[in-house]
PDB file of C-alpha atoms in Angstrom:
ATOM      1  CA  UNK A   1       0.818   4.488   7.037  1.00 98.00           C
ATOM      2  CA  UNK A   2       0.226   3.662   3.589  1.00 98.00           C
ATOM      3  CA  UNK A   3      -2.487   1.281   2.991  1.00 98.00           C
ATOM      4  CA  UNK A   4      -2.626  -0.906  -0.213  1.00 97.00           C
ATOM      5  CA  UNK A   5      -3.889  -4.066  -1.543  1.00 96.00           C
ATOM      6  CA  UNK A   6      -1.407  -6.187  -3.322  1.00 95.00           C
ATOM      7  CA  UNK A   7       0.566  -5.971  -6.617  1.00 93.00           C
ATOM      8  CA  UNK A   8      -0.326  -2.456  -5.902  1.00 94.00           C
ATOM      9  CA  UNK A   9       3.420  -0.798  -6.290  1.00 95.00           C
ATOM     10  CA  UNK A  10       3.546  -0.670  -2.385  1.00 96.00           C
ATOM     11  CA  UNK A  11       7.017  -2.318  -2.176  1.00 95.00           C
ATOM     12  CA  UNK A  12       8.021   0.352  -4.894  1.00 96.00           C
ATOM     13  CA  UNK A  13       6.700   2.743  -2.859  1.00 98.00           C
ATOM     14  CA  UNK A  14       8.248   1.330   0.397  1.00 97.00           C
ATOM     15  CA  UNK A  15      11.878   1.586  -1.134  1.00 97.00           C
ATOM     16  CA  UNK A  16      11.065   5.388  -2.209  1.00 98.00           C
ATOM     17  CA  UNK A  17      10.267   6.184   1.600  1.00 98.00           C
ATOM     18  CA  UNK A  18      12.752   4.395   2.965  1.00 98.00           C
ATOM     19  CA  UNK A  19      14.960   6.543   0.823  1.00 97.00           C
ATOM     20  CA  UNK A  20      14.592   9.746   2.261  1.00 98.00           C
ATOM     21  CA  UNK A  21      17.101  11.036   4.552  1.00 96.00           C
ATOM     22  CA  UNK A  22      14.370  11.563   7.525  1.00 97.00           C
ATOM     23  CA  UNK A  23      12.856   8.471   7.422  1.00 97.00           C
ATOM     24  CA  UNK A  24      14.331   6.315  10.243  1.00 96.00           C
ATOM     25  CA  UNK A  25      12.199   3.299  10.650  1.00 96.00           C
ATOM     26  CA  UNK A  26      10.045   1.417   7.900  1.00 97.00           C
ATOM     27  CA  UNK A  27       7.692  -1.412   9.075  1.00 98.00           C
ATOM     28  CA  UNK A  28       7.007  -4.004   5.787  1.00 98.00           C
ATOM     29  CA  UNK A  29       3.459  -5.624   6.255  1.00 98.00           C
ATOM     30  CA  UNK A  30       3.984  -5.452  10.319  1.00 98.00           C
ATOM     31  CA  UNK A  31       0.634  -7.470  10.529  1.00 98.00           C
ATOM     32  CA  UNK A  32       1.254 -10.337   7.971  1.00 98.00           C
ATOM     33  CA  UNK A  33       2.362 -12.894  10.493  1.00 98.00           C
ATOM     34  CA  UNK A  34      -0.545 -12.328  12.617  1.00 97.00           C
ATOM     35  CA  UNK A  35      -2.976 -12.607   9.501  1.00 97.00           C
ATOM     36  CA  UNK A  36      -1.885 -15.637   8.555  1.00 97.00           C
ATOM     37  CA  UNK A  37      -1.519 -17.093  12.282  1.00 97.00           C
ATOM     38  CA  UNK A  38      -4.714 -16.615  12.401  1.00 96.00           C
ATOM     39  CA  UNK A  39      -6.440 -16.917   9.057  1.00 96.00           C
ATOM     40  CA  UNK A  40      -4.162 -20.091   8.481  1.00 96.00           C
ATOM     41  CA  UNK A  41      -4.167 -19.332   4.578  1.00 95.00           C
ATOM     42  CA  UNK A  42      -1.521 -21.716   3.067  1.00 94.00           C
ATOM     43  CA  UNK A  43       0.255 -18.363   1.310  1.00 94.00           C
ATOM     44  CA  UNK A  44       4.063 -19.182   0.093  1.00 92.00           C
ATOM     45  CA  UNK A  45       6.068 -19.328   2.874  1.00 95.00           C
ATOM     46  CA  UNK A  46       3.484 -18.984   5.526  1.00 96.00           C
ATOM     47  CA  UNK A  47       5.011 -20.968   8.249  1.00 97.00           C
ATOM     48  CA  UNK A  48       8.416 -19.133   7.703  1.00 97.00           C
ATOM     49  CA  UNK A  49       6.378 -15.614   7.860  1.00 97.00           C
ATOM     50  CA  UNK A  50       4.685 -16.735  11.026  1.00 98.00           C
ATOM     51  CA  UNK A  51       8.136 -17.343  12.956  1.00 98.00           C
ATOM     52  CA  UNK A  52       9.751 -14.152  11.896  1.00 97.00           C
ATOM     53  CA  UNK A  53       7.364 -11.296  13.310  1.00 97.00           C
ATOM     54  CA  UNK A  54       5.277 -10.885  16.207  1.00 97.00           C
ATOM     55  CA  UNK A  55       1.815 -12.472  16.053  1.00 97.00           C
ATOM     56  CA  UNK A  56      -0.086 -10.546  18.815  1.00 97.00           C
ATOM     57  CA  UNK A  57      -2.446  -8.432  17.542  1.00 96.00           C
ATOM     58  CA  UNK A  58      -2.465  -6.079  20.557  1.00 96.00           C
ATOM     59  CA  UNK A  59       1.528  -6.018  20.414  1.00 97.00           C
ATOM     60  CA  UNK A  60       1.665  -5.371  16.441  1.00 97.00           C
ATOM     61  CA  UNK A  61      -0.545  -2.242  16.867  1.00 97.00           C
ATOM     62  CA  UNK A  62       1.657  -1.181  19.490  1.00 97.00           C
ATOM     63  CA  UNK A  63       4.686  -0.970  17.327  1.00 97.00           C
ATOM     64  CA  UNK A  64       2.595   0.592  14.397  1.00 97.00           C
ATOM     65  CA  UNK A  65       1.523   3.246  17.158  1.00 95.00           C
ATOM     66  CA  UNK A  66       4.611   3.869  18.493  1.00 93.00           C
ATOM     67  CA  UNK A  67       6.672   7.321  17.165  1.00 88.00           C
ATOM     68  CA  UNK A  68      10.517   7.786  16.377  1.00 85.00           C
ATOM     69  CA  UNK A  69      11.488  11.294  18.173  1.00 84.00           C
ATOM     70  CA  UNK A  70      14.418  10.671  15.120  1.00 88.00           C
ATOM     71  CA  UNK A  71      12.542  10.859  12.265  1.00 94.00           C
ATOM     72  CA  UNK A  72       9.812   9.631  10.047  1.00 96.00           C
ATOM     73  CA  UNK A  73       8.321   6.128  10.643  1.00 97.00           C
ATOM     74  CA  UNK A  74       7.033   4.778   6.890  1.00 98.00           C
ATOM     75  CA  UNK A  75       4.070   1.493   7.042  1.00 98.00           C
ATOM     76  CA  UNK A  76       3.422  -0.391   4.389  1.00 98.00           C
ATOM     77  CA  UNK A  77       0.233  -1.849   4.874  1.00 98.00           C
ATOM     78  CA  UNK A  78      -1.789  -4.858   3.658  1.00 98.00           C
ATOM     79  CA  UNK A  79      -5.500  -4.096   3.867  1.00 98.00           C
ATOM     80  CA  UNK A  80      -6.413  -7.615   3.554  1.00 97.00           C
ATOM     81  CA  UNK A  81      -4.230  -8.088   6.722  1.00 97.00           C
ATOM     82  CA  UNK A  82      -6.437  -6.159   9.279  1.00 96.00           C
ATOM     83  CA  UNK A  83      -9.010  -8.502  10.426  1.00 94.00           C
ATOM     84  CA  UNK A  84     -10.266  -6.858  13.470  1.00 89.00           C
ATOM     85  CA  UNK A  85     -13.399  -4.240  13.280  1.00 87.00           C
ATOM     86  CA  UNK A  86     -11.844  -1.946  15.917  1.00 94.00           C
ATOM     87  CA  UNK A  87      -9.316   0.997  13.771  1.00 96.00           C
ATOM     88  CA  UNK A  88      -9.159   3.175  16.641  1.00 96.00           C
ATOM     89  CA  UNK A  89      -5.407   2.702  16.825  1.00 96.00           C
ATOM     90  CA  UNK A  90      -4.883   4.177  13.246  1.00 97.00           C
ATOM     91  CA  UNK A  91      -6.017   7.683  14.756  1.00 96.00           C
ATOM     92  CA  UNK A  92      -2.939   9.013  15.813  1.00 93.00           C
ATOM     93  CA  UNK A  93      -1.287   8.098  11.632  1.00 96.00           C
ATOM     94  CA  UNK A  94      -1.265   9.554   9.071  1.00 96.00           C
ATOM     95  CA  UNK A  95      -3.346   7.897   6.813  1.00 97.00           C
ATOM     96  CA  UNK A  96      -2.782   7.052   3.314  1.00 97.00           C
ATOM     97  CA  UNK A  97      -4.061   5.181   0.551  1.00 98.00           C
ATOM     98  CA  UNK A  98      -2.342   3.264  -2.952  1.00 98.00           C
ATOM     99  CA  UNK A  99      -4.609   2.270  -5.234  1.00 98.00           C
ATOM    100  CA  UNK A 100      -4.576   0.578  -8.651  1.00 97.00           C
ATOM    101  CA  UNK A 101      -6.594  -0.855 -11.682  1.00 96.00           C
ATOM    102  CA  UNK A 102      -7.834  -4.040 -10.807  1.00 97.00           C
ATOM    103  CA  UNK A 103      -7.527  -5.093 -14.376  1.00 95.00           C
ATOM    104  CA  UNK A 104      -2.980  -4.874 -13.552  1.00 94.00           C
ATOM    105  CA  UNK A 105      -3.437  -6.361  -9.988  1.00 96.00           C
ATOM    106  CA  UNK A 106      -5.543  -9.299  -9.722  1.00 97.00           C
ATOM    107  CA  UNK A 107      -3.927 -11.565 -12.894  1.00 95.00           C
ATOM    108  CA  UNK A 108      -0.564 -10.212 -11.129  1.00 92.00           C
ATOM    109  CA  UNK A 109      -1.809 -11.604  -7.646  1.00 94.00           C
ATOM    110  CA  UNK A 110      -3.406 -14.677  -9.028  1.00 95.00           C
ATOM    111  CA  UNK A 111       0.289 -15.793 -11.257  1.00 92.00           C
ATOM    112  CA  UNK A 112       2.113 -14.965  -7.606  1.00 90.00           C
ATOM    113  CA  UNK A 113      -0.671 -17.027  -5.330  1.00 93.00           C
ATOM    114  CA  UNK A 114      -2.790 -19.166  -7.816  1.00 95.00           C
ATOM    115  CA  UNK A 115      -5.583 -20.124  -4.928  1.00 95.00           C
ATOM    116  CA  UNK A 116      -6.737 -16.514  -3.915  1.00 95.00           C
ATOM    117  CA  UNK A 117      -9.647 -14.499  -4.346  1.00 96.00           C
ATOM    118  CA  UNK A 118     -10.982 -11.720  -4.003  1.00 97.00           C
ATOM    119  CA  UNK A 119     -11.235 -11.209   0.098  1.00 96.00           C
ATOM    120  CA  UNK A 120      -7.552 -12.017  -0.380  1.00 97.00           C
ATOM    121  CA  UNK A 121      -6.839  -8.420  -2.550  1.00 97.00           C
ATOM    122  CA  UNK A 122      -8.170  -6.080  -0.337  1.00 97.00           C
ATOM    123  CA  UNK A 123     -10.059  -4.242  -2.053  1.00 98.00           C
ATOM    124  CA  UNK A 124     -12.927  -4.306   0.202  1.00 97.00           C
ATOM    125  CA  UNK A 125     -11.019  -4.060   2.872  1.00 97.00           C
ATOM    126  CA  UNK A 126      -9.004  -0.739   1.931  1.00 98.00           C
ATOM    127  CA  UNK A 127     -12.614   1.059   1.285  1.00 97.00           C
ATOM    128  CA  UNK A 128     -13.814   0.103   4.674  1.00 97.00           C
ATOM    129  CA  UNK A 129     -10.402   1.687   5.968  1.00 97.00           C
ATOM    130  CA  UNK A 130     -10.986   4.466   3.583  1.00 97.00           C
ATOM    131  CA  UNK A 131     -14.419   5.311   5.368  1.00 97.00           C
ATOM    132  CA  UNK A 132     -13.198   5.169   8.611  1.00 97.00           C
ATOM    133  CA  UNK A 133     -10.424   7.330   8.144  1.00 97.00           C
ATOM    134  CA  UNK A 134     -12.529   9.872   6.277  1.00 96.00           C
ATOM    135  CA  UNK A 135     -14.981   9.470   8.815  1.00 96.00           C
ATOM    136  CA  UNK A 136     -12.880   9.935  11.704  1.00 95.00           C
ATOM    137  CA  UNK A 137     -10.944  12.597  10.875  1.00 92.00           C
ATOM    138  CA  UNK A 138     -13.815  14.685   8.809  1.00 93.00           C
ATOM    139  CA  UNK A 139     -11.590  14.713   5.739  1.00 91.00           C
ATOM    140  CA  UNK A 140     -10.814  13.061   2.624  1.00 92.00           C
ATOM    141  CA  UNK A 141      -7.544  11.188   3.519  1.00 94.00           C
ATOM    142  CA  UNK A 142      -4.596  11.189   0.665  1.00 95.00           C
ATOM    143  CA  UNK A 143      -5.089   8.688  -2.019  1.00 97.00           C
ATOM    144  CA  UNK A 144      -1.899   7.758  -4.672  1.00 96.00           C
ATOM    145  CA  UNK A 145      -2.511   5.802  -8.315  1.00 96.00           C
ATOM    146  CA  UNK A 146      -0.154   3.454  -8.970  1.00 96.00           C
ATOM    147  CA  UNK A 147      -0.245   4.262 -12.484  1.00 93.00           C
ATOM    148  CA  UNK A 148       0.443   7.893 -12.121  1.00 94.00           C
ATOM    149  CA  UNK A 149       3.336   6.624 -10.254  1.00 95.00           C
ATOM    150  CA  UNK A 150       4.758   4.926 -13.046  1.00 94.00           C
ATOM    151  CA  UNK A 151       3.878   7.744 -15.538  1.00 94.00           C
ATOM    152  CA  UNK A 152       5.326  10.589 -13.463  1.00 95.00           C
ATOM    153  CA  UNK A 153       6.863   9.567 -10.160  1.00 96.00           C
ATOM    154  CA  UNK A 154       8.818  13.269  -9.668  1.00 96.00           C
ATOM    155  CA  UNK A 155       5.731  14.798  -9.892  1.00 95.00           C
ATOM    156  CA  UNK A 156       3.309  12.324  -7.789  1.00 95.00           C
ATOM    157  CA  UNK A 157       6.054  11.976  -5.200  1.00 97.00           C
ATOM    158  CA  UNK A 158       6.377  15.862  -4.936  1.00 96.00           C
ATOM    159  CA  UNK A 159       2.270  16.155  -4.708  1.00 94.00           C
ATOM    160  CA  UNK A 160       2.152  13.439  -1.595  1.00 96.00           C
ATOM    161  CA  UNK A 161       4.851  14.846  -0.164  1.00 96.00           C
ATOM    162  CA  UNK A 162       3.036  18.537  -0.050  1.00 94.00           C
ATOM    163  CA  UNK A 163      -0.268  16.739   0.374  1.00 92.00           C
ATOM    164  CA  UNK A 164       1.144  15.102   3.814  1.00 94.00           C
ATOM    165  CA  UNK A 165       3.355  18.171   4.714  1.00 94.00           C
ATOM    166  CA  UNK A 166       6.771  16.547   4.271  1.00 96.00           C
ATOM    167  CA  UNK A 167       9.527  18.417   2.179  1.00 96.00           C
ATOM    168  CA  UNK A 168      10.106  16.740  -1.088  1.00 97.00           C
ATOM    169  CA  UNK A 169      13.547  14.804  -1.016  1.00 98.00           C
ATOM    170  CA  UNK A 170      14.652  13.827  -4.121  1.00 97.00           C
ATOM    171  CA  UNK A 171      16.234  10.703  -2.668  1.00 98.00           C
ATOM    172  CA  UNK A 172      12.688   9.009  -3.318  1.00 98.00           C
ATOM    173  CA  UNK A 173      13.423   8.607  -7.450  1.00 98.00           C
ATOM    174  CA  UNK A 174      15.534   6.250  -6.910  1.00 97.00           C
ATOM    175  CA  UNK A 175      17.178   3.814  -4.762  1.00 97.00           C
ATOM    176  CA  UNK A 176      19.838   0.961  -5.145  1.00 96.00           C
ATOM    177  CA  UNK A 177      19.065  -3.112  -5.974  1.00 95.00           C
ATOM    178  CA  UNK A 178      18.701  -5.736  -4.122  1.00 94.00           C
ATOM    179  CA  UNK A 179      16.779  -6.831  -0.736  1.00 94.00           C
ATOM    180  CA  UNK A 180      16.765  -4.342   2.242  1.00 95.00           C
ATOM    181  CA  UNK A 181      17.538  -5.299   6.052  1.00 96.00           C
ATOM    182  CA  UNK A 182      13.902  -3.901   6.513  1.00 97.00           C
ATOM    183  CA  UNK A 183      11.933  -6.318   4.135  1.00 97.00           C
ATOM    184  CA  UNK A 184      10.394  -9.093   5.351  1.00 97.00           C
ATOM    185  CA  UNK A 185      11.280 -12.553   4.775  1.00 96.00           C
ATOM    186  CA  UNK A 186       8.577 -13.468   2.121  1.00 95.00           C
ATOM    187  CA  UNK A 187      10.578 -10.599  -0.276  1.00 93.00           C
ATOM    188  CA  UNK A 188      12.438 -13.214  -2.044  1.00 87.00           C
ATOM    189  CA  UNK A 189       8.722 -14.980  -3.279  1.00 89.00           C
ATOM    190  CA  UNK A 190       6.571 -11.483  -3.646  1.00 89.00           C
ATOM    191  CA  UNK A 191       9.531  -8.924  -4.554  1.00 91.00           C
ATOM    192  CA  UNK A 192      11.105 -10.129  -7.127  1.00 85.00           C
ATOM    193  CA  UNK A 193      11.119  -7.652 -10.042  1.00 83.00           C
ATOM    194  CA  UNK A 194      11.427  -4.863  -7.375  1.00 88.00           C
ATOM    195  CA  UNK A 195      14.574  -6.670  -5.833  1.00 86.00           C
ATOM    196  CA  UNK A 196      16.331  -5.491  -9.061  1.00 89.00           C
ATOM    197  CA  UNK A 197      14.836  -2.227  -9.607  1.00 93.00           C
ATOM    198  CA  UNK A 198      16.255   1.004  -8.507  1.00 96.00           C
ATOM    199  CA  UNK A 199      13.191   3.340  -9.464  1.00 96.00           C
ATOM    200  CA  UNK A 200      10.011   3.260 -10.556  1.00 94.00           C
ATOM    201  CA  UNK A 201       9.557   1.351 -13.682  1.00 90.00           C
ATOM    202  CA  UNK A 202       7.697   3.551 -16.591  1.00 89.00           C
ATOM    203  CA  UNK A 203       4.596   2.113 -18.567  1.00 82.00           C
ATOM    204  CA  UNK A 204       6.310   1.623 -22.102  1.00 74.00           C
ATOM    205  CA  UNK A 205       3.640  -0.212 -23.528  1.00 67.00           C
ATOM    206  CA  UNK A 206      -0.167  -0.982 -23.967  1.00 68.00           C
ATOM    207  CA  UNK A 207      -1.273  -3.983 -22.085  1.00 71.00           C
ATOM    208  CA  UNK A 208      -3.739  -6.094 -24.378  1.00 76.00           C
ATOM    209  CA  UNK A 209      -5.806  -7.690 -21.452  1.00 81.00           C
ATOM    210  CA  UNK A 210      -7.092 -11.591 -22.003  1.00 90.00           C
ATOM    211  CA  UNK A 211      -8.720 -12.065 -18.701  1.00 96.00           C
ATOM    212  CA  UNK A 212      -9.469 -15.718 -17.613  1.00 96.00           C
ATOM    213  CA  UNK A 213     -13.104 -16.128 -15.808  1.00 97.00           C
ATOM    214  CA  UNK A 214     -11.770 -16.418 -12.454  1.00 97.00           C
ATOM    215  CA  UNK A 215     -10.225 -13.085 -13.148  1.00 97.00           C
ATOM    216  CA  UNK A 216     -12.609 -10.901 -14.822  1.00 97.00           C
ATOM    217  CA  UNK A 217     -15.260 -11.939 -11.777  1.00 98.00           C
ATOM    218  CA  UNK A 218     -12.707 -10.366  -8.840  1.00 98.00           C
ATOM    219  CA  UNK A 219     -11.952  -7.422 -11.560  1.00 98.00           C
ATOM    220  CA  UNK A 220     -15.445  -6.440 -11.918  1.00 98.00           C
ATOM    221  CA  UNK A 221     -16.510  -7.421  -8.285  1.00 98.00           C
ATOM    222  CA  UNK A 222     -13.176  -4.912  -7.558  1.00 98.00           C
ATOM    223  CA  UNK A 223     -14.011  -2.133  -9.644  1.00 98.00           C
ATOM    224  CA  UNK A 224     -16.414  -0.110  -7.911  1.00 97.00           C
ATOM    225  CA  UNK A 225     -14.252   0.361  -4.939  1.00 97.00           C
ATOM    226  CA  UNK A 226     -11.159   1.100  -7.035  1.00 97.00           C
ATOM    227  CA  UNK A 227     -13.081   3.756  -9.336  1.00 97.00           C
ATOM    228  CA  UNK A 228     -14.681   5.603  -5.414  1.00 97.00           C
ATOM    229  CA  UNK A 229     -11.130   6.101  -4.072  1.00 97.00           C
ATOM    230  CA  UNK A 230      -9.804   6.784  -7.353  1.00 96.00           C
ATOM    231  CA  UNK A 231     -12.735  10.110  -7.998  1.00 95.00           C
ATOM    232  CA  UNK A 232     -10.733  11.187  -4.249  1.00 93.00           C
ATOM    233  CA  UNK A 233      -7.247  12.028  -6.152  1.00 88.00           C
ATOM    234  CA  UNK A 234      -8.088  14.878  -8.093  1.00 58.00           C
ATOM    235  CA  UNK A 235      -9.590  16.564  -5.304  1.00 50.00           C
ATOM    236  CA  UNK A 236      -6.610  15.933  -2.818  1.00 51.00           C
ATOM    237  CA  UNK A 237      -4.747  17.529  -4.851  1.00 48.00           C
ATOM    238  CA  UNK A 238      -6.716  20.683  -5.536  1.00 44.00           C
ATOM    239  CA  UNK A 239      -6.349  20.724  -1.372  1.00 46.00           C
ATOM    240  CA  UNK A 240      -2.469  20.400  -1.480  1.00 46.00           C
ATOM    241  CA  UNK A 241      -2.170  23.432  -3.934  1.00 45.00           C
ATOM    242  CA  UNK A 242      -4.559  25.443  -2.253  1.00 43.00           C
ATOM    243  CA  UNK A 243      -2.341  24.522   0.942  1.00 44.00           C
ATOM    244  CA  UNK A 244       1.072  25.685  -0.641  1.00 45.00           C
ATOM    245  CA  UNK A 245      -0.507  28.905  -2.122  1.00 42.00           C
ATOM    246  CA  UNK A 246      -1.915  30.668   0.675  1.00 41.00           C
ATOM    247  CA  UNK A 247       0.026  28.976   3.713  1.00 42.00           C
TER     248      UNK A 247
END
């Protein structure tokens, strides 16, 4: 389960997974019809969301619990989508977390959905799940930077992969255009520069940021949470090469 806010690389991310040769299911925002069934935010699309997955909260953490004796079952997860206090069903997954610089995701968010704010990012949201996680299973659970994704993705990829005790597959660099039978149906409004990319896209340039007021108040109300999960990374991965050395 990889849990991210939005604009966050996720669907990047997703395609990676979904690219590996043991990964046999992948589940694209599983609870995102149930959010907005019952949240009744007027997001792009909503009504068409709503009729295409199940909307029973109960029955939507049944299929996220559920295991494929085939292979590897890959969640991308919208924190902002979990409404409900009790995370006891996330016990049994393995838990991970995407982050990125508010600063890149909430203008991104705000040009896709104009009228959201910042309960709508999950930012909040993902450090509550971060908590619990870390909480529940005594341990600091995995955390990924989008950024570093972009900067070096062979070399992130291969450090999750160890981290999570998966063999690296090289299918994850890249993967072929176009929309996937396992996206959902809002892809064609939220995916569209990943809908024509076939890897992850490097950073060739230095954003000049020119925030408007509505945006620097989410960024800064964002970045405390974003700069906690982001002190985990460094750690994790002093774990994962302690792991491969001596095991």
């Amino acid at each position: 389960a990889m849990w991210s806010g939005p604009r966050n690389l996720s669907t990047a991310l997703m395609r990676s997974f979904a690219n590996r040769s043991d990964v046999t299911k992948v589940l694209d925002e599983p609870f995102y019809g149930a959010y907005l069934k019952r949240t009744n935010k007027d997001h792009p699309m909503k009504d068409v969301v709503i009729n295409s997955q199940c909307t029973d909260w109960d029955d939507v953490v049944d299929i996220c619990k559920s295991k494929d004796e085939k292979g590897i079952t890959y969640q991308k997860h919208m924190t902002q989508h979990i409404l409900y206090k009790d995370l006891s069903w996330t016990d049994s997954l393995c838990n991970c977390f995407l982050i990125r610089n508010p600063k890149d995701v909430v203008p991104s968010f705000l040009k896709a959905w104009p009228d959201g704010d910042y309960v709508d990012m999950g930012f909040s949201q993902q450090l509550e799940l971060f908590n619990y996680v870390s909480h529940k299973s005594n341990k600091n659970p995995i955390v990924v930077d989008a950024s570093q994704l972009r900067i070096s993705p062979e070399d992130s990829l291969k450090k999750l992969c160890m981290s999570i005790n998966i063999d690296w597959d090289s299918q994850m660099l890249k993967w072929s255009s176009g929309i996937k039978e396992y996206d959902g149906v809002w892809a064609e409004h939220w995916y569209p520069s990943v809908k024509n990319s076939v890897s992850f896209k490097p950073i060739t340039d230095t954003k000049e940021y020119n925030f408007t007021n509505k945006e620097k108040g989410i960024i800064d109300k964002a970045m405390p949470a974003y700069e906690f999960l982001k002190s985990f990374i460094n750690w994790n991965l002093f774990i994962g090469l302690f792991l491969n050395i001596f095991t």
